[in-house]
């Protein structure tokens, strides 16, 4: 299973301070109201509704600060608006006798055909076929389900151990409160039941409902996406470039691969870009591919920057950090100073920022086709790549819907007063082209859906173009 890359980055940036923990919820709400680019538009019909929801959550979850913060942030169903716990996880503890007792009750419940089950109740297996869980409706809470560990390739807790719950939100989506036994870390995952047998839990994993009488067996091998950036010739017609990560180090890596294999790419009929599980990073990572993709000028996403006092402070902090370096990047400094001035002169307003047309020197005859493979975890800058490249006549998208985290971008982070949590908050609102719909929480729909039972997605794409 995958961990959110952003969580790992934020964990090492933990900064404590001396405020009381009780101020955390007020701090979160204040930042959302004053600095979140989505707040004005997403609450335009009824700002009081959000206030009522936050107050209700604060009362219901007063003994669980992390859950309180997670639920309030999840109100907006924005994957870039998140709360993370910064303190190291406590040692995982469990009562083996209690787990066994719960497991016996679960087994009896699912075996009893006389009991009518909820459509989501049953056993579920994850996408890489390494873990099985049981989902059971909580009879005392509406639209609320408890999750129990059943088995895994590497057993870390006993069957019957409760690892979380799923609760329906006002948006109609679900929030999974999940305790990972593998890393002993708690996550809040925006989740969706695509149908009665498919549960998508953020960028973490997809769960498939198992048949009632299915055995708890795991296959010897699973055709999983490659997790490192790489390029290779598959055959005379196909070149595969695997792009699972757009964070900083991959800019030079992708550039070097494309330059080294330029002649090979130009000789290929089809360029396959496999971006499955790409959680985003920077758009600079994929710009080197534009000459092989474009059939006309590509206009990147435009949008509106929300000029808040918090964003201004963030820019000033960036300037201060830049000036501390032995060698100052004067171009970057000038850019930050100019942007700070723009924010200061437009505090409390949205400022339009157009997308700069990417350089276009004509259409390369080869590759003739460009196939982009996406899955449920693809988000942020990786989705921007899809939107940019779909402007080319060469491009088709294969796979399944992306995550949907691209309507609000350019997140900044804050440490909450207690020093135990950190939040991320988008400061930029994507311009939705006329006639187009929002993408957040829906994702980008592929041109060609790859069937669930198809194990090798790259082979599927190759056969499509034969």
Short mmCIF file of C-alpha atoms in Angstrom, two decimals:
data_model
loop_
_atom_site.label_atom_id
_atom_site.label_comp_id
_atom_site.label_asym_id
_atom_site.label_seq_id
_atom_site.Cartn_x
_atom_site.Cartn_y
_atom_site.Cartn_z
CA UNK A 1 0.00 0.00 0.00
CA UNK A 2 1.10 3.55 -0.65
CA UNK A 3 1.66 6.34 1.85
CA UNK A 4 0.93 9.89 0.87
CA UNK A 5 4.26 11.34 -0.24
CA UNK A 6 3.25 14.73 1.12
CA UNK A 7 2.88 13.27 4.63
CA UNK A 8 6.44 11.96 4.56
CA UNK A 9 7.77 15.36 3.49
CA UNK A 10 5.83 17.23 6.13
CA UNK A 11 6.80 14.83 8.90
CA UNK A 12 10.43 15.90 8.73
CA UNK A 13 9.46 19.58 8.76
CA UNK A 14 7.84 19.41 12.21
CA UNK A 15 8.20 22.65 14.17
CA UNK A 16 6.81 22.90 17.70
CA UNK A 17 5.60 25.96 19.58
CA UNK A 18 4.15 26.74 22.97
CA UNK A 19 0.45 27.29 22.28
CA UNK A 20 -2.28 25.25 23.95
CA UNK A 21 -3.77 22.34 22.01
CA UNK A 22 -7.25 23.75 22.51
CA UNK A 23 -6.49 26.53 20.01
CA UNK A 24 -5.85 24.10 17.14
CA UNK A 25 -9.45 23.93 15.88
CA UNK A 26 -9.88 27.73 16.01
CA UNK A 27 -6.55 28.16 14.21
CA UNK A 28 -7.60 25.69 11.47
CA UNK A 29 -10.95 27.40 10.90
CA UNK A 30 -9.36 30.87 10.86
CA UNK A 31 -6.80 29.81 8.22
CA UNK A 32 -9.51 28.22 6.07
CA UNK A 33 -11.63 31.36 6.21
CA UNK A 34 -8.82 33.82 5.51
CA UNK A 35 -6.28 32.02 3.30
CA UNK A 36 -7.93 29.06 1.53
CA UNK A 37 -8.52 29.81 -2.17
CA UNK A 38 -11.55 27.51 -2.18
CA UNK A 39 -13.39 29.08 0.76
CA UNK A 40 -15.09 32.03 -1.01
CA UNK A 41 -16.48 29.91 -3.85
CA UNK A 42 -17.25 26.68 -2.00
CA UNK A 43 -19.17 28.50 0.75
CA UNK A 44 -20.77 31.22 -1.38
CA UNK A 45 -24.28 29.81 -0.91
CA UNK A 46 -24.09 29.43 2.87
CA UNK A 47 -21.01 30.25 4.96
CA UNK A 48 -23.08 29.64 8.10
CA UNK A 49 -23.45 25.98 7.07
CA UNK A 50 -19.69 25.44 7.40
CA UNK A 51 -19.66 27.22 10.77
CA UNK A 52 -22.46 24.98 12.05
CA UNK A 53 -20.69 21.88 10.79
CA UNK A 54 -17.41 22.86 12.44
CA UNK A 55 -19.17 23.60 15.73
CA UNK A 56 -20.99 20.26 15.63
CA UNK A 57 -17.76 18.36 14.93
CA UNK A 58 -15.98 20.18 17.77
CA UNK A 59 -18.68 19.00 20.16
CA UNK A 60 -18.83 15.42 18.86
CA UNK A 61 -15.06 14.86 18.75
CA UNK A 62 -13.93 16.90 21.75
CA UNK A 63 -11.86 13.98 23.08
CA UNK A 64 -10.10 13.31 19.75
CA UNK A 65 -8.40 16.46 18.44
CA UNK A 66 -6.92 14.81 15.35
CA UNK A 67 -10.28 13.42 14.24
CA UNK A 68 -11.89 16.80 14.92
CA UNK A 69 -9.35 18.58 12.72
CA UNK A 70 -9.50 15.92 10.01
CA UNK A 71 -13.29 16.07 9.71
CA UNK A 72 -13.42 19.88 9.56
CA UNK A 73 -10.74 19.95 6.83
CA UNK A 74 -12.56 17.21 4.92
CA UNK A 75 -15.72 19.35 4.69
CA UNK A 76 -14.40 20.90 1.48
CA UNK A 77 -13.43 17.58 -0.12
CA UNK A 78 -10.13 19.04 -1.32
CA UNK A 79 -7.13 16.70 -1.27
CA UNK A 80 -4.76 19.66 -0.97
CA UNK A 81 -6.50 20.83 2.22
CA UNK A 82 -5.18 18.33 4.75
CA UNK A 83 -4.18 17.90 8.38
CA UNK A 84 -1.23 15.70 9.37
CA UNK A 85 -0.07 14.52 12.76
CA UNK A 86 3.54 15.46 13.40
CA UNK A 87 4.27 13.72 16.68
CA UNK A 88 5.86 10.24 16.42
CA UNK A 89 3.30 7.39 16.58
CA UNK A 90 2.85 5.62 19.89
CA UNK A 91 3.70 1.93 20.12
CA UNK A 92 0.91 -0.16 18.60
CA UNK A 93 -0.94 -2.05 21.31
CA UNK A 94 -3.70 -4.65 21.10
CA UNK A 95 -5.52 -7.17 23.25
CA UNK A 96 -5.19 -10.58 21.54
CA UNK A 97 -8.12 -12.05 23.51
CA UNK A 98 -10.40 -9.15 22.57
CA UNK A 99 -9.34 -9.39 18.90
CA UNK A 100 -10.10 -13.11 18.84
CA UNK A 101 -13.51 -12.52 20.41
CA UNK A 102 -14.34 -9.84 17.80
CA UNK A 103 -13.09 -12.08 15.00
CA UNK A 104 -15.36 -14.92 16.12
CA UNK A 105 -18.33 -12.58 16.13
CA UNK A 106 -17.41 -11.23 12.66
CA UNK A 107 -17.08 -14.73 11.22
CA UNK A 108 -20.44 -15.76 12.66
CA UNK A 109 -22.09 -12.59 11.38
CA UNK A 110 -20.92 -13.08 7.81
CA UNK A 111 -21.76 -16.80 7.81
CA UNK A 112 -25.33 -16.21 8.99
CA UNK A 113 -27.37 -16.00 5.79
CA UNK A 114 -30.48 -15.10 7.75
CA UNK A 115 -29.03 -11.68 8.60
CA UNK A 116 -29.58 -9.10 5.86
CA UNK A 117 -26.30 -7.33 5.17
CA UNK A 118 -25.66 -3.77 4.05
CA UNK A 119 -24.39 -3.51 0.46
CA UNK A 120 -20.93 -2.43 1.65
CA UNK A 121 -20.57 -5.05 4.37
CA UNK A 122 -18.19 -7.89 3.66
CA UNK A 123 -14.55 -8.76 3.04
CA UNK A 124 -12.39 -6.46 0.90
CA UNK A 125 -8.94 -6.94 -0.65
CA UNK A 126 -6.57 -4.14 -1.69
CA UNK A 127 -5.31 -3.46 -5.22
CA UNK A 128 -1.92 -5.11 -4.76
CA UNK A 129 -3.59 -8.12 -3.13
CA UNK A 130 -1.62 -7.95 0.09
CA UNK A 131 -4.26 -7.15 2.72
CA UNK A 132 -7.84 -8.18 3.48
CA UNK A 133 -10.21 -6.23 5.73
CA UNK A 134 -13.80 -6.64 6.92
CA UNK A 135 -16.24 -3.73 6.70
CA UNK A 136 -19.23 -3.83 9.05
CA UNK A 137 -22.01 -1.26 9.45
CA UNK A 138 -22.08 0.43 12.82
CA UNK A 139 -25.64 -0.10 14.01
CA UNK A 140 -25.60 2.90 16.37
CA UNK A 141 -24.45 5.53 13.82
CA UNK A 142 -25.98 6.42 10.48
CA UNK A 143 -23.76 5.98 7.39
CA UNK A 144 -20.90 4.78 9.58
CA UNK A 145 -18.84 1.59 9.15
CA UNK A 146 -16.16 -0.07 11.26
CA UNK A 147 -13.09 -1.69 9.66
CA UNK A 148 -11.40 -4.81 11.01
CA UNK A 149 -8.10 -6.32 9.94
CA UNK A 150 -8.39 -9.90 8.64
CA UNK A 151 -5.09 -10.99 7.14
CA UNK A 152 -2.07 -9.83 5.12
CA UNK A 153 1.00 -11.21 3.39
CA UNK A 154 2.94 -10.07 6.44
CA UNK A 155 0.77 -10.31 9.56
CA UNK A 156 1.37 -7.44 12.00
CA UNK A 157 -1.77 -7.57 14.15
CA UNK A 158 -4.26 -10.38 14.90
CA UNK A 159 -7.50 -10.85 12.93
CA UNK A 160 -10.31 -8.85 14.51
CA UNK A 161 -8.09 -5.84 15.30
CA UNK A 162 -10.06 -2.65 14.57
CA UNK A 163 -8.01 -0.50 12.20
CA UNK A 164 -10.47 2.27 11.49
CA UNK A 165 -13.88 3.44 10.40
CA UNK A 166 -15.62 5.06 7.45
CA UNK A 167 -18.07 7.93 7.88
CA UNK A 168 -20.23 9.70 5.31
CA UNK A 169 -19.61 13.46 5.01
CA UNK A 170 -22.04 16.28 4.09
CA UNK A 171 -20.54 16.24 0.58
CA UNK A 172 -21.83 12.69 0.07
CA UNK A 173 -18.30 11.30 0.02
CA UNK A 174 -16.75 9.29 2.83
CA UNK A 175 -13.86 9.87 5.23
CA UNK A 176 -11.79 6.87 6.28
CA UNK A 177 -10.09 7.14 9.66
CA UNK A 178 -7.39 4.52 9.16
CA UNK A 179 -4.67 3.17 11.46
CA UNK A 180 -1.97 1.50 9.37
CA UNK A 181 -0.48 -1.48 11.25
CA UNK A 182 2.50 -1.48 8.89
CA UNK A 183 3.78 1.98 9.82
CA UNK A 184 1.63 2.54 12.92
CA UNK A 185 0.40 5.87 11.57
CA UNK A 186 -3.11 7.27 11.45
CA UNK A 187 -4.50 8.76 8.26
CA UNK A 188 -7.69 10.54 7.24
CA UNK A 189 -8.48 9.53 3.67
CA UNK A 190 -11.19 11.09 1.48
CA UNK A 191 -12.89 8.00 0.11
CA UNK A 192 -15.48 7.03 -2.48
CA UNK A 193 -17.53 3.93 -3.13
CA UNK A 194 -17.41 3.88 -6.93
CA UNK A 195 -19.98 1.14 -6.79
CA UNK A 196 -21.06 -1.61 -4.39
CA UNK A 197 -17.80 -3.51 -4.86
CA UNK A 198 -15.11 -0.81 -5.33
CA UNK A 199 -13.85 1.49 -2.59
CA UNK A 200 -11.23 4.15 -3.41
CA UNK A 201 -9.46 5.44 -0.30
CA UNK A 202 -7.70 8.60 -1.47
CA UNK A 203 -4.32 7.94 -3.06
CA UNK A 204 -3.74 5.10 -0.59
CA UNK A 205 -5.29 2.10 -2.31
CA UNK A 206 -8.36 0.65 -4.02
CA UNK A 207 -10.32 -2.06 -2.26
CA UNK A 208 -12.34 -4.68 -4.15
CA UNK A 209 -15.18 -6.54 -2.44
CA UNK A 210 -14.63 -10.27 -2.29
CA UNK A 211 -17.18 -13.00 -2.88
CA UNK A 212 -18.81 -14.20 0.34
CA UNK A 213 -17.21 -17.64 0.08
CA UNK A 214 -13.83 -16.48 -1.27
CA UNK A 215 -10.70 -17.96 0.28
CA UNK A 216 -8.17 -15.70 1.97
CA UNK A 217 -5.41 -16.54 -0.50
CA UNK A 218 -2.90 -14.18 -2.11
CA UNK A 219 -1.45 -14.69 -5.61
CA UNK A 220 2.29 -15.40 -5.86
CA UNK A 221 2.85 -12.35 -8.09
CA UNK A 222 0.95 -9.15 -8.82
CA UNK A 223 1.42 -6.93 -11.90
CA UNK A 224 2.04 -3.66 -10.02
CA UNK A 225 3.14 -0.36 -11.60
CA UNK A 226 6.90 0.36 -11.67
CA UNK A 227 7.76 2.67 -8.77
CA UNK A 228 10.90 4.33 -10.19
CA UNK A 229 11.38 6.83 -13.03
CA UNK A 230 12.73 4.99 -16.06
CA UNK A 231 12.61 4.71 -19.83
CA UNK A 232 13.04 1.76 -22.17
CA UNK A 233 12.31 0.42 -25.64
CA UNK A 234 9.64 -2.28 -25.46
CA UNK A 235 9.83 -3.32 -29.11
CA UNK A 236 10.14 -1.75 -32.58
CA UNK A 237 6.86 0.15 -32.14
CA UNK A 238 6.73 1.13 -28.47
CA UNK A 239 8.79 3.19 -26.02
CA UNK A 240 7.77 3.19 -22.34
CA UNK A 241 8.53 6.12 -20.03
CA UNK A 242 7.50 5.43 -16.43
CA UNK A 243 6.84 8.61 -14.44
CA UNK A 244 5.63 7.78 -10.90
CA UNK A 245 6.92 10.98 -9.28
CA UNK A 246 7.17 14.67 -10.27
CA UNK A 247 9.02 15.95 -7.19
CA UNK A 248 12.27 17.96 -7.49
CA UNK A 249 14.96 15.29 -8.16
CA UNK A 250 12.97 13.87 -11.06
CA UNK A 251 13.24 17.05 -13.14
CA UNK A 252 16.86 16.36 -14.10
CA UNK A 253 16.29 12.59 -14.19
CA UNK A 254 13.44 12.78 -16.72
CA UNK A 255 15.38 15.34 -18.74
CA UNK A 256 18.46 13.09 -18.91
CA UNK A 257 16.41 10.01 -19.91
CA UNK A 258 14.60 11.88 -22.68
CA UNK A 259 17.82 13.40 -24.03
CA UNK A 260 19.68 10.07 -23.98
CA UNK A 261 16.82 8.20 -25.67
CA UNK A 262 15.62 10.95 -27.99
CA UNK A 263 16.40 9.00 -31.17
CA UNK A 264 14.70 5.88 -29.79
CA UNK A 265 11.56 7.86 -28.93
CA UNK A 266 11.48 9.45 -32.39
CA UNK A 267 11.64 6.00 -34.01
CA UNK A 268 8.75 4.62 -31.94
CA UNK A 269 5.22 4.51 -33.27
CA UNK A 270 3.79 4.86 -29.75
CA UNK A 271 5.18 6.66 -26.71
CA UNK A 272 3.62 5.23 -23.54
CA UNK A 273 3.70 7.50 -20.48
CA UNK A 274 2.86 5.44 -17.40
CA UNK A 275 2.06 7.91 -14.59
CA UNK A 276 0.20 5.54 -12.27
CA UNK A 277 0.54 6.40 -8.57
CA UNK A 278 2.06 9.80 -9.41
CA UNK A 279 1.13 12.09 -6.48
CA UNK A 280 2.39 15.23 -8.21
CA UNK A 281 5.25 17.63 -7.60
CA UNK A 282 6.27 20.25 -10.15
CA UNK A 283 5.12 20.74 -13.75
CA UNK A 284 8.73 21.40 -14.76
CA UNK A 285 9.31 17.63 -14.65
CA UNK A 286 7.30 16.91 -17.79
CA UNK A 287 8.01 20.05 -19.86
CA UNK A 288 10.94 18.34 -21.62
CA UNK A 289 8.41 15.98 -23.27
CA UNK A 290 6.41 18.73 -25.00
CA UNK A 291 8.23 18.55 -28.40
CA UNK A 292 7.31 14.86 -28.74
CA UNK A 293 3.68 15.48 -27.75
CA UNK A 294 2.46 18.77 -29.24
CA UNK A 295 0.43 19.00 -32.43
CA UNK A 296 -0.33 22.67 -31.72
CA UNK A 297 0.70 25.23 -29.07
CA UNK A 298 -0.10 23.90 -25.58
CA UNK A 299 -1.59 26.42 -23.17
CA UNK A 300 -1.05 25.39 -19.53
CA UNK A 301 -3.66 25.82 -16.82
CA UNK A 302 -4.52 29.39 -15.86
CA UNK A 303 -6.18 30.51 -12.66
CA UNK A 304 -6.54 32.92 -9.79
CA UNK A 305 -4.17 33.50 -6.88
CA UNK A 306 -5.87 34.33 -3.59
CA UNK A 307 -3.87 37.18 -2.04
CA UNK A 308 -4.08 36.63 1.69
CA UNK A 309 -1.95 37.97 4.53
CA UNK A 310 -0.78 34.40 5.13
CA UNK A 311 0.41 34.01 1.54
CA UNK A 312 2.23 37.35 1.83
CA UNK A 313 3.97 36.15 4.99
CA UNK A 314 4.88 32.91 3.22
CA UNK A 315 6.50 34.83 0.35
CA UNK A 316 8.45 36.99 2.78
CA UNK A 317 9.68 33.86 4.56
CA UNK A 318 10.81 32.45 1.20
CA UNK A 319 12.74 35.65 0.50
CA UNK A 320 14.39 35.53 3.92
CA UNK A 321 15.44 31.90 3.41
CA UNK A 322 16.80 32.67 -0.05
CA UNK A 323 18.91 35.56 1.28
CA UNK A 324 20.54 33.23 3.84
CA UNK A 325 22.21 31.20 1.08
CA UNK A 326 25.84 31.80 0.15
CA UNK A 327 24.90 32.12 -3.52
CA UNK A 328 21.60 33.93 -4.04
CA UNK A 329 19.54 33.08 -7.11
CA UNK A 330 18.87 36.68 -8.22
CA UNK A 331 16.25 35.68 -10.79
CA UNK A 332 14.30 33.72 -8.16
CA UNK A 333 14.69 36.58 -5.67
CA UNK A 334 13.36 39.10 -8.18
CA UNK A 335 10.40 36.82 -8.91
CA UNK A 336 9.53 36.47 -5.20
CA UNK A 337 9.85 40.21 -4.53
CA UNK A 338 7.63 41.02 -7.50
CA UNK A 339 5.03 38.47 -6.38
CA UNK A 340 5.11 39.78 -2.80
CA UNK A 341 4.33 43.26 -4.11
CA UNK A 342 1.44 41.91 -6.18
CA UNK A 343 -0.02 40.09 -3.16
CA UNK A 344 0.39 43.14 -0.89
CA UNK A 345 -1.41 45.41 -3.38
CA UNK A 346 -4.31 42.97 -3.74
CA UNK A 347 -4.86 41.64 -0.20
CA UNK A 348 -8.21 39.87 0.11
CA UNK A 349 -8.62 39.60 -3.67
CA UNK A 350 -8.12 37.04 -6.43
CA UNK A 351 -5.55 37.96 -9.08
CA UNK A 352 -5.67 36.26 -12.48
CA UNK A 353 -2.52 34.45 -13.61
CA UNK A 354 -2.56 33.28 -17.25
CA UNK A 355 -0.86 30.12 -18.41
CA UNK A 356 2.22 30.76 -20.55
CA UNK A 357 1.98 29.05 -23.95
CA UNK A 358 4.58 26.28 -24.16
CA UNK A 359 7.12 26.55 -26.97
CA UNK A 360 5.93 24.85 -30.18
CA UNK A 361 8.22 24.36 -33.19
CA UNK A 362 5.99 22.07 -35.20
CA UNK A 363 4.66 18.53 -34.96
CA UNK A 364 7.09 15.61 -34.89
CA UNK A 365 5.95 12.82 -37.24
CA UNK A 366 6.98 10.22 -34.64
CA UNK A 367 5.88 9.10 -32.18
CA UNK A 368 2.55 8.91 -33.96
CA UNK A 369 0.63 8.03 -30.80
CA UNK A 370 1.07 9.10 -27.17
CA UNK A 371 -0.67 6.96 -24.56
CA UNK A 372 -0.95 8.18 -20.96
CA UNK A 373 -1.78 5.50 -18.37
CA UNK A 374 -3.54 6.79 -15.25
CA UNK A 375 -5.02 5.26 -12.12
CA UNK A 376 -6.90 6.31 -8.99
CA UNK A 377 -3.84 7.84 -7.26
CA UNK A 378 -2.75 10.26 -10.03
CA UNK A 379 -3.18 13.83 -8.80
CA UNK A 380 -2.06 17.46 -8.74
CA UNK A 381 0.87 18.18 -11.13
CA UNK A 382 0.40 14.76 -12.75
CA UNK A 383 -3.20 15.71 -13.58
CA UNK A 384 -1.96 19.02 -14.94
CA UNK A 385 0.23 17.04 -17.33
CA UNK A 386 -2.80 15.12 -18.53
CA UNK A 387 -4.76 18.35 -19.07
CA UNK A 388 -1.82 19.92 -20.94
CA UNK A 389 -1.07 16.92 -23.14
CA UNK A 390 -4.70 16.20 -23.99
CA UNK A 391 -4.53 19.36 -26.11
CA UNK A 392 -2.53 17.27 -28.59
CA UNK A 393 -4.23 15.15 -31.25
CA UNK A 394 -1.67 12.39 -30.60
CA UNK A 395 -2.79 11.76 -27.04
CA UNK A 396 -5.18 9.21 -25.58
CA UNK A 397 -5.59 8.53 -21.85
CA UNK A 398 -5.92 4.91 -20.71
CA UNK A 399 -6.75 3.35 -17.36
CA UNK A 400 -9.17 4.69 -14.78
CA UNK A 401 -10.23 8.04 -13.34
CA UNK A 402 -7.51 10.05 -11.64
CA UNK A 403 -7.89 11.15 -8.01
CA UNK A 404 -9.18 14.66 -8.72
CA UNK A 405 -6.92 17.15 -6.91
CA UNK A 406 -6.33 19.93 -9.40
CA UNK A 407 -9.01 22.63 -8.96
CA UNK A 408 -7.17 24.20 -6.03
CA UNK A 409 -3.37 24.20 -6.08
CA UNK A 410 -0.13 25.70 -4.75
CA UNK A 411 -0.55 24.72 -1.12
CA UNK A 412 1.32 26.36 1.75
CA UNK A 413 1.69 24.78 5.18
CA UNK A 414 1.19 25.84 8.79
CA UNK A 415 2.11 24.22 12.10
CA UNK A 416 -0.93 24.34 14.40
CA UNK A 417 -0.57 26.00 17.84
CA UNK A 418 -0.06 22.78 19.79
CA UNK A 419 2.87 21.84 17.56
CA UNK A 420 1.36 18.37 17.14
CA UNK A 421 -0.28 18.89 13.75
CA UNK A 422 0.38 20.53 10.41
CA UNK A 423 -2.11 21.65 7.79
CA UNK A 424 -1.71 22.31 4.06
CA UNK A 425 -3.89 24.86 2.32
CA UNK A 426 -4.21 25.73 -1.43
CA UNK A 427 -3.76 29.36 -2.46
CA UNK A 428 -4.62 29.08 -6.18
CA UNK A 429 -7.93 28.41 -7.95
CA UNK A 430 -7.78 26.80 -11.39
CA UNK A 431 -9.76 28.54 -14.11
CA UNK A 432 -12.46 26.18 -15.35
CA UNK A 433 -12.69 26.54 -19.17
CA UNK A 434 -16.11 27.42 -20.54
CA UNK A 435 -18.22 24.31 -20.98
CA UNK A 436 -15.95 22.21 -18.74
CA UNK A 437 -16.65 20.88 -15.25
CA UNK A 438 -14.63 20.82 -12.06
CA UNK A 439 -12.28 17.86 -11.62
CA UNK A 440 -11.75 17.65 -7.86
CA UNK A 441 -13.23 14.52 -6.30
CA UNK A 442 -14.23 13.19 -9.74
CA UNK A 443 -10.92 12.98 -11.53
CA UNK A 444 -10.04 12.99 -15.22
CA UNK A 445 -11.93 10.29 -17.07
CA UNK A 446 -9.76 8.21 -19.44
CA UNK A 447 -10.52 8.01 -23.15
CA UNK A 448 -10.15 4.24 -22.92
CA UNK A 449 -11.02 2.43 -19.67
CA UNK A 450 -8.82 -0.56 -18.88
CA UNK A 451 -10.93 -3.43 -17.46
CA UNK A 452 -10.51 -4.23 -13.76
CA UNK A 453 -9.44 -7.80 -14.49
CA UNK A 454 -6.71 -6.69 -16.92
CA UNK A 455 -3.43 -7.44 -15.11
CA UNK A 456 -0.88 -5.85 -17.44
CA UNK A 457 -1.97 -2.34 -18.42
CA UNK A 458 1.06 -1.63 -20.61
CA UNK A 459 0.32 -4.72 -22.69
CA UNK A 460 -3.30 -3.58 -23.02
CA UNK A 461 -2.12 -0.26 -24.51
CA UNK A 462 0.30 -2.00 -26.90
CA UNK A 463 -2.47 -4.26 -28.23
CA UNK A 464 -4.83 -1.29 -28.62
CA UNK A 465 -2.53 0.26 -31.21
CA UNK A 466 -1.66 -2.96 -33.09
#
